[in-house]
mmCIF file of C-alpha atoms and ligand atoms in Angstrom:
data_model
loop_
_atom_site.group_PDB
_atom_site.id
_atom_site.type_symbol
_atom_site.label_atom_id
_atom_site.label_comp_id
_atom_site.label_asym_id
_atom_site.label_seq_id
_atom_site.Cartn_x
_atom_site.Cartn_y
_atom_site.Cartn_z
ATOM 1 C CA MET A 1 0.016 -0.028 -0.033
ATOM 2 C CA LYS A 2 1.234 3.240 -0.859
ATOM 3 C CA THR A 3 -0.317 6.016 0.998
ATOM 4 C CA PRO A 4 0.066 9.716 -0.379
ATOM 5 C CA GLN A 5 2.998 11.458 1.008
ATOM 6 C CA LYS A 6 2.883 15.300 1.478
ATOM 7 C CA ALA A 7 4.940 17.023 -1.377
ATOM 8 C CA THR A 8 7.525 18.907 0.864
ATOM 9 C CA SER A 9 11.100 19.321 -1.009
ATOM 10 C CA ASN A 10 12.484 16.510 0.564
ATOM 11 C CA ASN A 11 9.549 14.359 -0.823
ATOM 12 C CA ILE A 12 10.136 15.882 -4.200
ATOM 13 C CA ARG A 13 13.576 15.257 -4.122
ATOM 14 C CA LYS A 14 12.998 11.382 -3.709
ATOM 15 C CA ALA A 15 10.309 11.321 -6.218
ATOM 16 C CA ALA A 16 12.368 12.906 -8.616
ATOM 17 C CA LYS A 17 15.210 9.794 -8.021
ATOM 18 C CA ILE A 18 12.370 7.407 -8.373
ATOM 19 C CA LEU A 19 11.274 9.123 -12.179
ATOM 20 C CA ALA A 20 15.059 9.157 -12.763
ATOM 21 C CA ALA A 21 15.707 5.356 -12.190
ATOM 22 C CA GLY A 22 12.478 4.336 -14.390
ATOM 23 C CA GLY A 23 9.776 4.400 -11.714
ATOM 24 C CA LEU A 24 6.344 5.626 -11.308
ATOM 25 C CA VAL A 25 5.203 9.089 -9.315
ATOM 26 C CA ALA A 26 1.824 10.335 -9.471
ATOM 27 C CA PHE A 27 1.943 14.303 -8.581
ATOM 28 C CA PRO A 28 -0.597 17.274 -8.507
ATOM 29 C CA THR A 29 -0.697 19.403 -11.348
ATOM 30 C CA GLU A 30 -3.267 22.411 -11.535
ATOM 31 C CA THR A 31 -5.982 20.296 -13.832
ATOM 32 C CA VAL A 32 -5.815 16.812 -12.264
ATOM 33 C CA TYR A 33 -3.221 14.728 -10.723
ATOM 34 C CA GLY A 34 -0.874 12.967 -13.378
ATOM 35 C CA LEU A 35 0.882 9.599 -13.347
ATOM 36 C CA GLY A 36 4.352 10.552 -14.361
ATOM 37 C CA ALA A 37 7.488 8.541 -15.801
ATOM 38 C CA ASN A 38 10.710 9.609 -17.654
ATOM 39 C CA ALA A 39 9.261 10.473 -21.237
ATOM 40 C CA LEU A 40 12.491 9.613 -22.689
ATOM 41 C CA ASN A 41 12.498 6.050 -21.260
ATOM 42 C CA ALA A 42 10.304 3.879 -22.939
ATOM 43 C CA GLN A 43 10.338 1.188 -20.510
ATOM 44 C CA ALA A 44 9.271 3.556 -17.674
ATOM 45 C CA VAL A 45 6.444 4.975 -20.287
ATOM 46 C CA ASP A 46 5.342 1.284 -20.932
ATOM 47 C CA LYS A 47 4.833 0.917 -16.794
ATOM 48 C CA ILE A 48 2.179 3.910 -17.046
ATOM 49 C CA PHE A 49 0.096 2.006 -19.622
ATOM 50 C CA LYS A 50 0.366 -1.075 -17.550
ATOM 51 C CA ALA A 51 -0.616 0.484 -14.059
ATOM 52 C CA LYS A 52 -3.722 2.322 -15.842
ATOM 53 C CA GLY A 53 -4.742 -0.438 -17.974
ATOM 54 C CA ARG A 54 -4.541 2.340 -20.849
ATOM 55 C CA PRO A 55 -4.989 1.409 -24.286
ATOM 56 C CA SER A 56 -1.711 1.731 -26.183
ATOM 57 C CA ASP A 57 -3.214 3.571 -28.854
ATOM 58 C CA ASN A 58 -4.006 6.708 -26.675
ATOM 59 C CA PRO A 59 -0.839 8.890 -26.623
ATOM 60 C CA LEU A 60 0.248 10.793 -23.385
ATOM 61 C CA ILE A 61 1.153 14.444 -22.513
ATOM 62 C CA VAL A 62 4.758 15.122 -22.235
ATOM 63 C CA HIS A 63 5.176 17.660 -19.437
ATOM 64 C CA ILE A 64 8.096 20.182 -19.309
ATOM 65 C CA ALA A 65 9.411 22.948 -17.154
ATOM 66 C CA ASN A 66 11.579 25.000 -19.709
ATOM 67 C CA GLN A 67 12.270 25.802 -23.388
ATOM 68 C CA ARG A 68 15.324 23.240 -23.237
ATOM 69 C CA GLU A 69 12.800 20.429 -22.492
ATOM 70 C CA LEU A 70 10.548 21.587 -25.008
ATOM 71 C CA LYS A 71 13.492 21.588 -27.755
ATOM 72 C CA MET A 72 14.009 17.883 -26.246
ATOM 73 C CA VAL A 73 10.719 16.763 -27.675
ATOM 74 C CA ALA A 74 9.521 19.110 -30.360
ATOM 75 C CA ARG A 75 10.472 20.344 -33.334
ATOM 76 C CA ASP A 76 9.315 23.259 -36.084
ATOM 77 C CA VAL A 77 7.342 24.648 -33.228
ATOM 78 C CA PRO A 78 5.183 27.589 -35.253
ATOM 79 C CA GLU A 79 5.505 31.272 -34.364
ATOM 80 C CA VAL A 80 1.457 31.406 -33.734
ATOM 81 C CA ALA A 81 2.311 28.490 -30.980
ATOM 82 C CA ARG A 82 5.434 30.461 -29.448
ATOM 83 C CA LYS A 83 2.806 33.400 -29.170
ATOM 84 C CA LEU A 84 0.494 31.207 -27.180
ATOM 85 C CA MET A 85 2.956 29.792 -24.992
ATOM 86 C CA LYS A 86 4.301 33.191 -23.900
ATOM 87 C CA LYS A 87 0.714 33.815 -23.102
ATOM 88 C CA PHE A 88 -0.803 30.496 -21.541
ATOM 89 C CA TRP A 89 2.283 28.563 -20.144
ATOM 90 C CA PRO A 90 2.760 27.697 -17.441
ATOM 91 C CA GLY A 91 -0.682 26.619 -17.484
ATOM 92 C CA PRO A 92 -3.344 24.460 -18.705
ATOM 93 C CA LEU A 93 -2.575 24.190 -22.458
ATOM 94 C CA THR A 94 -1.259 21.423 -24.155
ATOM 95 C CA PHE A 95 0.093 21.886 -27.608
ATOM 96 C CA VAL A 96 0.242 18.884 -30.022
ATOM 97 C CA LEU A 97 3.672 19.451 -32.337
ATOM 98 C CA GLN A 98 5.829 17.730 -34.369
ATOM 99 C CA LYS A 99 7.777 15.160 -32.099
ATOM 100 C CA THR A 100 11.735 14.674 -32.435
ATOM 101 C CA ALA A 101 13.441 11.389 -32.663
ATOM 102 C CA ALA A 102 14.237 11.311 -28.920
ATOM 103 C CA VAL A 103 10.522 10.550 -27.918
ATOM 104 C CA PRO A 104 9.484 6.895 -27.551
ATOM 105 C CA ASP A 105 7.055 5.644 -29.598
ATOM 106 C CA ASN A 106 4.820 4.317 -27.403
ATOM 107 C CA VAL A 107 4.319 8.073 -25.792
ATOM 108 C CA THR A 108 2.945 9.200 -29.000
ATOM 109 C CA ALA A 109 1.132 5.924 -29.760
ATOM 110 C CA GLY A 110 3.394 5.550 -32.681
ATOM 111 C CA GLY A 111 2.326 9.097 -34.341
ATOM 112 C CA LYS A 112 4.778 11.819 -35.664
ATOM 113 C CA THR A 113 3.326 14.434 -33.170
ATOM 114 C CA VAL A 114 3.777 15.056 -29.326
ATOM 115 C CA ALA A 115 1.587 16.673 -27.100
ATOM 116 C CA VAL A 116 3.457 18.986 -24.754
ATOM 117 C CA ARG A 117 2.573 21.129 -21.738
ATOM 118 C CA MET A 118 4.293 23.203 -19.174
ATOM 119 C CA PRO A 119 2.196 22.904 -15.834
ATOM 120 C CA LYS A 120 1.625 25.817 -13.379
ATOM 121 C CA ASN A 121 1.250 23.746 -9.998
ATOM 122 C CA LYS A 122 4.535 24.577 -8.126
ATOM 123 C CA ILE A 123 4.975 20.870 -6.880
ATOM 124 C CA ALA A 124 4.936 19.582 -10.762
ATOM 125 C CA LEU A 125 6.983 22.261 -11.991
ATOM 126 C CA ALA A 126 9.643 21.626 -9.009
ATOM 127 C CA LEU A 127 9.251 17.695 -9.665
ATOM 128 C CA ILE A 128 10.248 17.968 -13.320
ATOM 129 C CA LYS A 129 13.105 20.326 -12.941
ATOM 130 C CA ALA A 130 14.462 17.964 -10.021
ATOM 131 C CA VAL A 131 14.555 15.053 -12.825
ATOM 132 C CA GLY A 132 15.820 17.175 -15.247
ATOM 133 C CA CYS A 133 14.131 15.684 -18.336
ATOM 134 C CA PRO A 134 10.630 15.778 -19.701
ATOM 135 C CA VAL A 135 8.039 13.819 -17.673
ATOM 136 C CA ALA A 136 5.109 11.948 -19.559
ATOM 137 C CA ALA A 137 1.920 12.022 -17.720
ATOM 138 C CA PRO A 138 -1.761 11.136 -18.117
ATOM 139 C CA SER A 139 -4.128 11.376 -15.929
ATOM 140 C CA ALA A 140 -3.140 9.087 -12.396
ATOM 141 C CA ASN A 141 -6.672 7.225 -12.544
ATOM 142 C CA LEU A 142 -7.230 3.582 -13.798
ATOM 143 C CA ALA A 143 -8.656 3.866 -17.391
ATOM 144 C CA GLY A 144 -12.345 4.119 -17.326
ATOM 145 C CA LYS A 145 -12.620 6.215 -14.146
ATOM 146 C CA PRO A 146 -12.852 9.920 -13.709
ATOM 147 C CA SER A 147 -9.812 11.906 -13.758
ATOM 148 C CA PRO A 148 -8.241 12.137 -9.886
ATOM 149 C CA THR A 149 -8.288 15.794 -8.348
ATOM 150 C CA SER A 150 -6.894 14.629 -5.030
ATOM 151 C CA ALA A 151 -4.336 12.380 -3.720
ATOM 152 C CA GLU A 152 -7.032 10.241 -2.231
ATOM 153 C CA HIS A 153 -8.613 9.417 -5.691
ATOM 154 C CA VAL A 154 -5.058 8.387 -6.955
ATOM 155 C CA SER A 155 -4.622 6.060 -3.836
ATOM 156 C CA GLU A 156 -8.180 4.636 -4.629
ATOM 157 C CA ASP A 157 -7.271 3.571 -8.263
ATOM 158 C CA LEU A 158 -3.431 3.224 -8.010
ATOM 159 C CA ASP A 159 -2.403 1.811 -4.704
ATOM 160 C CA GLY A 160 0.059 -0.696 -5.361
ATOM 161 C CA LYS A 161 0.722 0.051 -8.935
ATOM 162 C CA VAL A 162 2.852 3.121 -8.007
ATOM 163 C CA ASP A 163 6.069 3.776 -6.345
ATOM 164 C CA MET A 164 5.188 7.135 -4.696
ATOM 165 C CA ILE A 165 1.923 9.461 -4.784
ATOM 166 C CA LEU A 166 3.112 13.185 -4.118
ATOM 167 C CA ASP A 167 0.177 14.943 -2.259
ATOM 168 C CA GLY A 168 -0.566 18.454 -3.216
ATOM 169 C CA GLY A 169 -4.072 18.625 -1.692
ATOM 170 C CA LYS A 170 -7.155 19.326 -4.476
ATOM 171 C CA THR A 171 -6.291 20.292 -7.663
ATOM 172 C CA PHE A 172 -7.080 24.123 -9.086
ATOM 173 C CA HIS A 173 -9.091 23.357 -12.122
ATOM 174 C CA GLY A 174 -10.224 19.840 -11.500
ATOM 175 C CA LEU A 175 -10.633 19.101 -15.557
ATOM 176 C CA GLU A 176 -8.017 18.049 -18.004
ATOM 177 C CA SER A 177 -5.878 20.541 -19.978
ATOM 178 C CA THR A 178 -7.235 22.149 -23.220
ATOM 179 C CA VAL A 179 -5.546 20.422 -26.074
ATOM 180 C CA ILE A 180 -4.613 22.355 -29.320
ATOM 181 C CA ASP A 181 -3.285 20.893 -32.277
ATOM 182 C CA VAL A 182 -0.785 23.565 -33.908
ATOM 183 C CA THR A 183 0.621 21.296 -36.679
ATOM 184 C CA ARG A 184 -1.973 23.018 -39.410
ATOM 185 C CA LYS A 185 -2.689 26.241 -40.965
ATOM 186 C CA LYS A 186 -5.194 27.027 -38.596
ATOM 187 C CA ILE A 187 -5.196 26.003 -34.959
ATOM 188 C CA GLU A 188 -7.563 23.655 -33.765
ATOM 189 C CA ILE A 189 -8.964 22.388 -30.179
ATOM 190 C CA LEU A 190 -8.957 18.805 -29.755
ATOM 191 C CA ARG A 191 -9.992 18.870 -26.234
ATOM 192 C CA SER A 192 -11.584 21.706 -24.318
ATOM 193 C CA GLY A 193 -10.302 22.863 -20.933
ATOM 194 C CA ALA A 194 -9.881 25.863 -18.458
ATOM 195 C CA ILE A 195 -8.059 27.671 -21.651
ATOM 196 C CA THR A 196 -11.341 28.284 -23.626
ATOM 197 C CA ALA A 197 -11.926 29.251 -27.518
ATOM 198 C CA GLU A 198 -12.783 32.553 -26.328
ATOM 199 C CA MET A 199 -9.409 33.139 -24.728
ATOM 200 C CA LEU A 200 -7.248 31.470 -27.681
ATOM 201 C CA ALA A 201 -9.160 33.863 -29.833
ATOM 202 C CA LYS A 202 -8.026 36.920 -28.158
ATOM 203 C CA VAL A 203 -4.620 36.143 -29.517
ATOM 204 C CA LEU A 204 -5.156 34.252 -32.521
ATOM 205 C CA GLY A 205 -7.719 36.676 -33.951
ATOM 206 C CA TYR A 206 -10.080 34.104 -34.808
ATOM 207 C CA LYS A 207 -12.177 31.423 -33.001
ATOM 208 C CA PRO A 208 -10.541 28.169 -33.051
ATOM 209 C CA LYS A 209 -12.675 25.444 -34.027
ATOM 210 C CA ILE A 210 -13.473 22.570 -31.814
ATOM 211 C CA VAL A 211 -12.655 19.126 -33.421
ATOM 212 C CA THR A 212 -12.921 16.650 -30.300
ATOM 213 C CA ASN A 213 -14.169 13.382 -31.659
ATOM 214 C CA LYS A 214 -17.271 11.720 -30.062
ATOM 215 C CA THR A 215 -16.881 8.992 -27.691
ATOM 216 C CA GLY A 216 -17.067 5.514 -29.243
ATOM 217 C CA ALA A 217 -15.343 6.849 -32.501
ATOM 218 C CA LYS A 218 -13.659 4.214 -34.633
ATOM 219 C CA GLY A 219 -10.484 4.067 -36.560
ATOM 220 C CA LYS A 220 -7.868 6.691 -36.708
ATOM 221 C CA VAL A 221 -9.228 9.944 -34.621
ATOM 222 C CA ARG A 222 -7.819 13.324 -34.413
ATOM 223 C CA SER A 223 -7.773 13.256 -30.666
ATOM 224 C CA PRO A 224 -7.282 9.399 -29.810
ATOM 225 C CA GLY A 225 -8.221 10.181 -25.751
ATOM 226 C CA MET A 226 -11.285 11.413 -26.460
ATOM 227 C CA LYS A 227 -12.756 8.356 -28.231
ATOM 228 C CA TYR A 228 -12.465 6.370 -24.872
ATOM 229 C CA LYS A 229 -15.090 6.637 -22.141
ATOM 230 C CA HIS A 230 -12.892 7.391 -19.502
ATOM 231 C CA TYR A 231 -14.860 10.060 -17.536
ATOM 232 C CA ALA A 232 -17.476 7.840 -16.552
ATOM 233 C CA PRO A 233 -18.596 7.065 -12.924
ATOM 234 C CA SER A 234 -19.326 3.459 -11.825
ATOM 235 C CA VAL A 235 -23.053 3.729 -12.677
ATOM 236 C CA PRO A 236 -25.084 5.036 -15.747
ATOM 237 C CA LEU A 237 -25.484 8.709 -16.024
ATOM 238 C CA PHE A 238 -28.222 10.205 -17.769
ATOM 239 C CA LEU A 239 -27.134 14.294 -18.296
ATOM 240 C CA ILE A 240 -30.342 16.830 -18.361
ATOM 241 C CA GLY A 241 -29.111 18.330 -21.608
ATOM 242 C CA ILE A 242 -31.393 21.421 -21.703
ATOM 243 C CA SER A 243 -29.388 24.620 -20.323
ATOM 244 C CA ASP A 244 -32.507 26.760 -19.649
ATOM 245 C CA GLU A 245 -32.555 26.575 -15.567
ATOM 246 C CA LYS A 246 -36.294 26.186 -15.329
ATOM 247 C CA LYS A 247 -36.917 23.469 -17.977
ATOM 248 C CA MET A 248 -33.654 21.643 -16.928
ATOM 249 C CA VAL A 249 -35.149 21.477 -13.288
ATOM 250 C CA ARG A 250 -38.667 20.537 -14.533
ATOM 251 C CA LEU A 251 -37.069 17.661 -16.715
ATOM 252 C CA LEU A 252 -35.111 15.939 -13.907
ATOM 253 C CA GLN A 253 -38.016 16.043 -11.666
ATOM 254 C CA LYS A 254 -40.025 14.413 -13.983
ATOM 255 C CA GLU A 255 -37.441 11.772 -14.860
ATOM 256 C CA LEU A 256 -37.137 11.269 -10.818
ATOM 257 C CA VAL A 257 -41.142 10.404 -11.160
ATOM 258 C CA VAL A 258 -40.783 8.062 -13.851
ATOM 259 C CA LEU A 259 -37.726 6.315 -12.054
ATOM 260 C CA THR A 260 -39.887 5.923 -8.743
ATOM 261 C CA LYS A 261 -42.500 4.006 -10.976
ATOM 262 C CA LYS A 262 -39.613 1.816 -12.030
ATOM 263 C CA LYS A 263 -38.339 1.213 -8.331
ATOM 264 C CA MET A 264 -35.105 2.653 -9.159
ATOM 265 C CA ARG A 265 -32.507 4.193 -6.891
ATOM 266 C CA VAL A 266 -31.409 7.533 -8.144
ATOM 267 C CA GLY A 267 -28.565 9.700 -7.554
ATOM 268 C CA VAL A 268 -28.792 13.373 -8.282
ATOM 269 C CA LEU A 269 -25.628 15.604 -8.971
ATOM 270 C CA CYS A 270 -26.942 19.055 -9.113
ATOM 271 C CA VAL A 271 -26.083 22.662 -8.317
ATOM 272 C CA LYS A 272 -26.243 24.018 -4.617
ATOM 273 C CA GLU A 273 -29.014 25.896 -5.069
ATOM 274 C CA HIS A 274 -31.229 23.243 -6.553
ATOM 275 C CA ALA A 275 -30.670 20.700 -3.722
ATOM 276 C CA SER A 276 -33.991 21.159 -2.218
ATOM 277 C CA PHE A 277 -36.080 20.824 -5.601
ATOM 278 C CA TYR A 278 -35.384 17.242 -5.775
ATOM 279 C CA ALA A 279 -35.878 16.386 -1.994
ATOM 280 C CA ALA A 280 -36.544 12.573 -0.919
ATOM 281 C CA ALA A 281 -39.693 13.485 0.931
ATOM 282 C CA LYS A 282 -41.299 14.230 -2.731
ATOM 283 C CA TYR A 283 -39.207 12.128 -4.876
ATOM 284 C CA PRO A 284 -38.655 8.682 -2.967
ATOM 285 C CA SER A 285 -36.481 7.177 -5.783
ATOM 286 C CA MET A 286 -33.872 9.884 -4.818
ATOM 287 C CA LYS A 287 -31.489 8.018 -2.573
ATOM 288 C CA LYS A 288 -28.433 10.424 -2.726
ATOM 289 C CA ILE A 289 -27.809 13.966 -3.666
ATOM 290 C CA VAL A 290 -24.362 15.353 -4.357
ATOM 291 C CA THR A 291 -24.167 19.205 -4.788
ATOM 292 C CA CYS A 292 -21.427 20.697 -7.176
ATOM 293 C CA GLY A 293 -20.640 24.536 -7.521
ATOM 294 C CA SER A 294 -23.498 26.365 -8.523
ATOM 295 C CA LEU A 295 -24.705 28.222 -11.522
ATOM 296 C CA LYS A 296 -22.923 31.314 -10.750
ATOM 297 C CA LYS A 297 -19.750 29.699 -10.283
ATOM 298 C CA PRO A 298 -18.929 27.507 -13.356
ATOM 299 C CA LYS A 299 -15.006 27.137 -12.310
ATOM 300 C CA LYS A 300 -16.277 25.723 -8.847
ATOM 301 C CA PHE A 301 -18.621 23.322 -10.788
ATOM 302 C CA ALA A 302 -15.713 22.160 -12.976
ATOM 303 C CA GLN A 303 -13.399 21.817 -10.249
ATOM 304 C CA GLU A 304 -15.825 19.592 -8.316
ATOM 305 C CA LEU A 305 -17.394 17.636 -10.837
ATOM 306 C CA TYR A 306 -14.991 14.702 -10.703
ATOM 307 C CA ASN A 307 -15.018 14.297 -7.000
ATOM 308 C CA ALA A 308 -18.768 14.580 -7.091
ATOM 309 C CA LEU A 309 -19.010 11.503 -9.758
ATOM 310 C CA ARG A 310 -16.899 9.340 -7.335
ATOM 311 C CA LYS A 311 -19.313 9.863 -4.868
ATOM 312 C CA PHE A 312 -21.799 7.596 -6.250
ATOM 313 C CA SER A 313 -21.160 4.060 -6.068
ATOM 314 C CA LYS A 314 -23.358 0.969 -7.082
ATOM 315 C CA LYS A 315 -24.015 0.315 -3.745
ATOM 316 C CA ASN A 316 -25.949 3.536 -3.127
ATOM 317 C CA VAL A 317 -27.555 3.929 -6.618
ATOM 318 C CA ASP A 318 -28.671 2.251 -9.699
ATOM 319 C CA LEU A 319 -28.556 5.530 -11.857
ATOM 320 C CA ILE A 320 -27.412 9.070 -11.674
ATOM 321 C CA LEU A 321 -29.466 12.154 -12.844
ATOM 322 C CA ALA A 322 -26.958 15.094 -13.439
ATOM 323 C CA GLU A 323 -27.543 18.696 -14.297
ATOM 324 C CA ASN A 324 -25.565 21.181 -16.499
ATOM 325 C CA ILE A 325 -24.512 24.562 -15.704
ATOM 326 C CA GLY A 326 -24.359 25.557 -19.774
ATOM 327 C CA LYS A 327 -22.193 25.457 -22.602
ATOM 328 C CA GLU A 328 -20.166 28.425 -22.584
ATOM 329 C CA GLY A 329 -16.622 29.083 -21.568
ATOM 330 C CA ILE A 330 -15.283 26.721 -18.991
ATOM 331 C CA ALA A 331 -19.005 25.228 -18.604
ATOM 332 C CA HIS A 332 -18.074 24.178 -21.970
ATOM 333 C CA ALA A 333 -15.282 21.843 -21.002
ATOM 334 C CA ALA A 334 -17.458 20.447 -17.888
ATOM 335 C CA TYR A 335 -20.439 19.982 -20.283
ATOM 336 C CA ASP A 336 -18.130 17.988 -22.790
ATOM 337 C CA ARG A 337 -16.919 15.725 -19.742
ATOM 338 C CA LEU A 338 -20.498 15.081 -18.479
ATOM 339 C CA SER A 339 -21.624 14.298 -22.016
ATOM 340 C CA ARG A 340 -18.940 11.640 -22.438
ATOM 341 C CA ALA A 341 -19.752 10.153 -19.105
ATOM 342 C CA ALA A 342 -23.433 10.098 -19.982
ATOM 343 C CA THR A 343 -25.286 6.921 -21.004
ATOM 344 C CA LYS A 344 -27.997 9.056 -22.485
ATOM 345 C CA ILE A 345 -28.255 12.995 -22.767
ATOM 346 C CA LEU A 346 -32.299 13.927 -21.999
HETATM 347 P P1 AMP B 401 -4.550 12.381 -20.441
HETATM 348 O O1 AMP B 401 -3.434 12.427 -20.320
HETATM 349 O O2 AMP B 401 -5.309 11.370 -19.554
HETATM 350 O O3 AMP B 401 -5.388 13.859 -20.114
HETATM 351 O O4 AMP B 401 -4.680 11.990 -21.802
HETATM 352 C C1 AMP B 401 -4.233 12.691 -22.962
HETATM 353 C C2 AMP B 401 -4.919 13.440 -24.005
HETATM 354 O O5 AMP B 401 -4.066 14.005 -24.765
HETATM 355 C C3 AMP B 401 -5.587 12.265 -24.796
HETATM 356 O O6 AMP B 401 -7.090 12.932 -24.889
HETATM 357 C C4 AMP B 401 -5.021 12.053 -26.141
HETATM 358 O O7 AMP B 401 -6.185 11.709 -26.972
HETATM 359 C C5 AMP B 401 -4.268 13.517 -26.115
HETATM 360 N N1 AMP B 401 -3.120 13.696 -26.780
HETATM 361 C C6 AMP B 401 -1.829 13.150 -26.455
HETATM 362 N N2 AMP B 401 -0.913 13.252 -27.707
HETATM 363 C C7 AMP B 401 -1.639 13.570 -28.713
HETATM 364 C C8 AMP B 401 -1.484 13.742 -30.108
HETATM 365 N N3 AMP B 401 -0.166 13.616 -30.411
HETATM 366 N N4 AMP B 401 -2.580 13.994 -31.291
HETATM 367 C C9 AMP B 401 -3.213 14.416 -30.413
HETATM 368 N N5 AMP B 401 -3.636 14.132 -29.335
HETATM 369 C C10 AMP B 401 -3.132 13.725 -28.384
HETATM 370 MG MG1 MG B 402 -7.452 10.498 -18.778
#
């Protein structure tokens, strides 16, 4: 059993030694916790796929701490990408670039491009600096589970499978980084995140297209990770897709009535101010309510979403009904993850 260890400078040094020796370390970033290995060591990277049960056709993001490391993994960095890096790095923006020969094939799932990010979290940066080389790190969850936003989530999923878990508390954004492809004429978003299309547009002069493929897509896809249903809780989830507040509440209430007739045990995921609308006294099928952020605080909703999803289990409910908080800005990223977690959108 590997209990999380506080991210003191001493433990960061220990973690760096583990990574340098080809081991696995889970560490916090400002998005979610990452499961790191030396990105230039194919055998170490292979351990990530094994520990997570991650399909080998799903490439990893390489995390760097400085320009020297960018040069080690990527070539032909376009001027416009440099402009975006200047504005958003360190931060939750990942660039898909042409890879160098130094990057092992398993990092990129055999492709010619590599995804690179400089995280903002101090622990992550200190760790990468201490190792002195780029660190490949997907989210530190078992494949098929929501990404971890606390060290406890990591330990729930990966206890005994990693050499060390660094505890840096709850992550700041709570959703994975925005991924952009900068290898084409026009920049495109492959995964939405805290850096929104609107924020990118201010630098680019145009709003980049969002081309994330649908869950379940077959064959070669632009954003391989997005075809997997890896944001899912352990029970089926129905997402209320209407964003109009009154209509959304009414539809969820209606569904609760339908599910009561079917004798289902239902979990409700909703914003704080709506909790009383779904009270068990009125809706006997409602067995567990988990509140997440508020309509006025979409950032908080994003931050708490994965933790909220992990609170439902087969033991307490048969199905989850989830509200949405709109589809613009950061709410877009939250909606994207919820719709991928969903069995059905109502
Ligand atoms: P995760 O680390 O779990 O957040 O997943 C990494 C994400 O980055 C996945 O959705 C991948 O599809 C995406 N990704 C990594 N490398 C590439 C690449 N070379 N081209 C396109 N997407 C990539
Ligand atoms: Mg992931």
